Amino acid sequence: MEFAVAAAHEIPQDLAQIITEKQQSPFKLTYSDNDNLYIVVGYGEQAGGSYSIQVHELYLTENSIVIDTELLGPETGEAAGEEKSYPFIVVKTEYSDLPVIFQ
């Protein structure tokens, strides 16, 4: 299944607002418009920055879409910083009405 990680300017305004409202705690959600399906995984409040999120898998089964992501922390020896961050990822793919299974 083809997908792209959506850049901030590619995220629909309504979805960006939902993410802002939910970012304090871990969350998983889907959002769709007429053409695309957005799959969002947020990891809640984290101490410091330098986090990244890896998509291990995104695939289509007969009756669902499955996504598996992982939060990667700062590298060993890398300072996380003092400020809090709210890492999340928005994966953009073609529209589907199949349910999404988060692993």
mmCIF file of C-alpha atoms in Angstrom:
data_model
loop_
_atom_site.group_PDB
_atom_site.id
_atom_site.type_symbol
_atom_site.label_atom_id
_atom_site.label_comp_id
_atom_site.label_asym_id
_atom_site.label_seq_id
_atom_site.Cartn_x
_atom_site.Cartn_y
_atom_site.Cartn_z
ATOM 1 C CA MET A 1 0.000 0.000 0.000
ATOM 2 C CA GLU A 2 1.479 3.335 -1.024
ATOM 3 C CA PHE A 3 1.649 6.138 1.524
ATOM 4 C CA ALA A 4 3.490 9.327 2.369
ATOM 5 C CA VAL A 5 4.159 11.063 5.647
ATOM 6 C CA ALA A 6 2.209 14.317 5.423
ATOM 7 C CA ALA A 7 4.143 17.530 5.983
ATOM 8 C CA ALA A 8 2.558 20.153 8.230
ATOM 9 C CA HIS A 9 1.272 22.180 5.258
ATOM 10 C CA GLU A 10 -0.414 19.061 3.795
ATOM 11 C CA ILE A 11 -2.543 18.360 6.867
ATOM 12 C CA PRO A 12 -6.144 19.565 6.475
ATOM 13 C CA GLN A 13 -6.963 22.414 8.851
ATOM 14 C CA ASP A 14 -9.754 20.467 10.584
ATOM 15 C CA LEU A 15 -7.391 17.566 11.238
ATOM 16 C CA ALA A 16 -4.651 19.881 12.530
ATOM 17 C CA GLN A 17 -7.150 21.288 15.043
ATOM 18 C CA ILE A 18 -8.107 17.779 16.229
ATOM 19 C CA ILE A 19 -4.430 16.884 16.671
ATOM 20 C CA THR A 20 -3.846 20.046 18.725
ATOM 21 C CA GLU A 21 -6.785 19.157 20.981
ATOM 22 C CA LYS A 22 -5.600 15.573 21.534
ATOM 23 C CA GLN A 23 -1.799 15.953 21.633
ATOM 24 C CA GLN A 24 -1.433 16.004 25.447
ATOM 25 C CA SER A 25 -2.145 12.247 25.646
ATOM 26 C CA PRO A 26 -1.365 9.346 23.309
ATOM 27 C CA PHE A 27 -3.971 8.989 20.556
ATOM 28 C CA LYS A 28 -4.764 7.153 17.332
ATOM 29 C CA LEU A 29 -7.267 8.371 14.777
ATOM 30 C CA THR A 30 -8.241 8.433 11.138
ATOM 31 C CA TYR A 31 -9.541 11.324 9.073
ATOM 32 C CA SER A 32 -10.686 11.354 5.473
ATOM 33 C CA ASP A 33 -11.607 13.829 2.807
ATOM 34 C CA ASN A 34 -12.923 13.012 -0.650
ATOM 35 C CA ASP A 35 -9.567 11.790 -1.967
ATOM 36 C CA ASN A 36 -7.320 10.759 0.913
ATOM 37 C CA LEU A 37 -7.225 8.847 4.161
ATOM 38 C CA TYR A 38 -5.061 10.285 6.941
ATOM 39 C CA ILE A 39 -3.900 7.905 9.667
ATOM 40 C CA VAL A 40 -2.593 9.702 12.752
ATOM 41 C CA VAL A 41 -0.638 8.331 15.707
ATOM 42 C CA GLY A 42 0.311 10.664 18.551
ATOM 43 C CA TYR A 43 2.547 9.727 21.450
ATOM 44 C CA GLY A 44 1.408 12.349 23.963
ATOM 45 C CA GLU A 45 3.611 14.608 26.012
ATOM 46 C CA GLN A 46 7.307 13.696 26.004
ATOM 47 C CA ALA A 47 10.139 15.267 27.961
ATOM 48 C CA GLY A 48 12.383 17.155 25.578
ATOM 49 C CA GLY A 49 12.641 16.883 21.834
ATOM 50 C CA SER A 50 14.688 14.954 19.270
ATOM 51 C CA TYR A 51 12.027 12.280 18.853
ATOM 52 C CA SER A 52 11.130 10.653 15.577
ATOM 53 C CA ILE A 53 8.448 8.181 14.579
ATOM 54 C CA GLN A 54 9.084 5.213 12.342
ATOM 55 C CA VAL A 55 6.403 3.462 10.282
ATOM 56 C CA HIS A 56 7.301 -0.222 10.460
ATOM 57 C CA GLU A 57 4.372 -1.431 8.370
ATOM 58 C CA LEU A 58 1.320 -0.166 6.539
ATOM 59 C CA TYR A 59 -0.560 -2.767 4.572
ATOM 60 C CA LEU A 60 -3.963 -3.710 3.249
ATOM 61 C CA THR A 61 -5.749 -6.937 4.150
ATOM 62 C CA GLU A 62 -9.053 -8.197 2.783
ATOM 63 C CA ASN A 63 -11.019 -6.289 5.390
ATOM 64 C CA SER A 64 -8.732 -3.705 7.030
ATOM 65 C CA ILE A 65 -5.697 -1.455 6.839
ATOM 66 C CA VAL A 66 -2.947 -2.245 9.349
ATOM 67 C CA ILE A 67 -0.360 0.262 10.603
ATOM 68 C CA ASP A 68 2.536 -0.278 12.987
ATOM 69 C CA THR A 69 4.581 2.702 14.222
ATOM 70 C CA GLU A 70 7.250 3.245 16.855
ATOM 71 C CA LEU A 71 8.421 6.300 18.774
ATOM 72 C CA LEU A 72 12.199 6.613 18.639
ATOM 73 C CA GLY A 73 13.790 8.655 21.395
ATOM 74 C CA PRO A 74 16.888 10.808 21.372
ATOM 75 C CA GLU A 75 20.095 9.019 20.386
ATOM 76 C CA THR A 76 22.274 7.790 23.233
ATOM 77 C CA GLY A 77 24.264 10.740 24.504
ATOM 78 C CA GLU A 78 22.002 13.235 22.739
ATOM 79 C CA ALA A 79 20.402 15.785 25.054
ATOM 80 C CA ALA A 80 16.624 15.618 24.999
ATOM 81 C CA GLY A 81 16.263 19.258 26.022
ATOM 82 C CA GLU A 82 14.146 20.892 28.671
ATOM 83 C CA GLU A 83 10.976 21.674 26.748
ATOM 84 C CA LYS A 84 8.106 19.267 26.338
ATOM 85 C CA SER A 85 7.185 17.947 22.904
ATOM 86 C CA TYR A 86 4.157 16.182 21.458
ATOM 87 C CA PRO A 87 5.393 13.864 18.700
ATOM 88 C CA PHE A 88 2.876 12.599 16.162
ATOM 89 C CA ILE A 89 2.853 11.280 12.631
ATOM 90 C CA VAL A 90 0.281 11.785 9.888
ATOM 91 C CA VAL A 91 0.333 9.142 7.161
ATOM 92 C CA LYS A 92 -1.516 10.058 3.972
ATOM 93 C CA THR A 93 -2.785 7.357 1.630
ATOM 94 C CA GLU A 94 -5.555 6.874 -0.897
ATOM 95 C CA TYR A 95 -9.100 6.997 0.446
ATOM 96 C CA SER A 96 -10.567 3.783 1.823
ATOM 97 C CA ASP A 97 -13.550 3.091 4.035
ATOM 98 C CA LEU A 98 -11.911 0.004 5.542
ATOM 99 C CA PRO A 99 -11.237 0.091 9.292
ATOM 100 C CA VAL A 100 -7.680 0.834 10.416
ATOM 101 C CA ILE A 101 -5.986 -1.522 12.865
ATOM 102 C CA PHE A 102 -3.270 0.154 14.963
ATOM 103 C CA GLN A 103 -0.535 -2.199 16.194
#
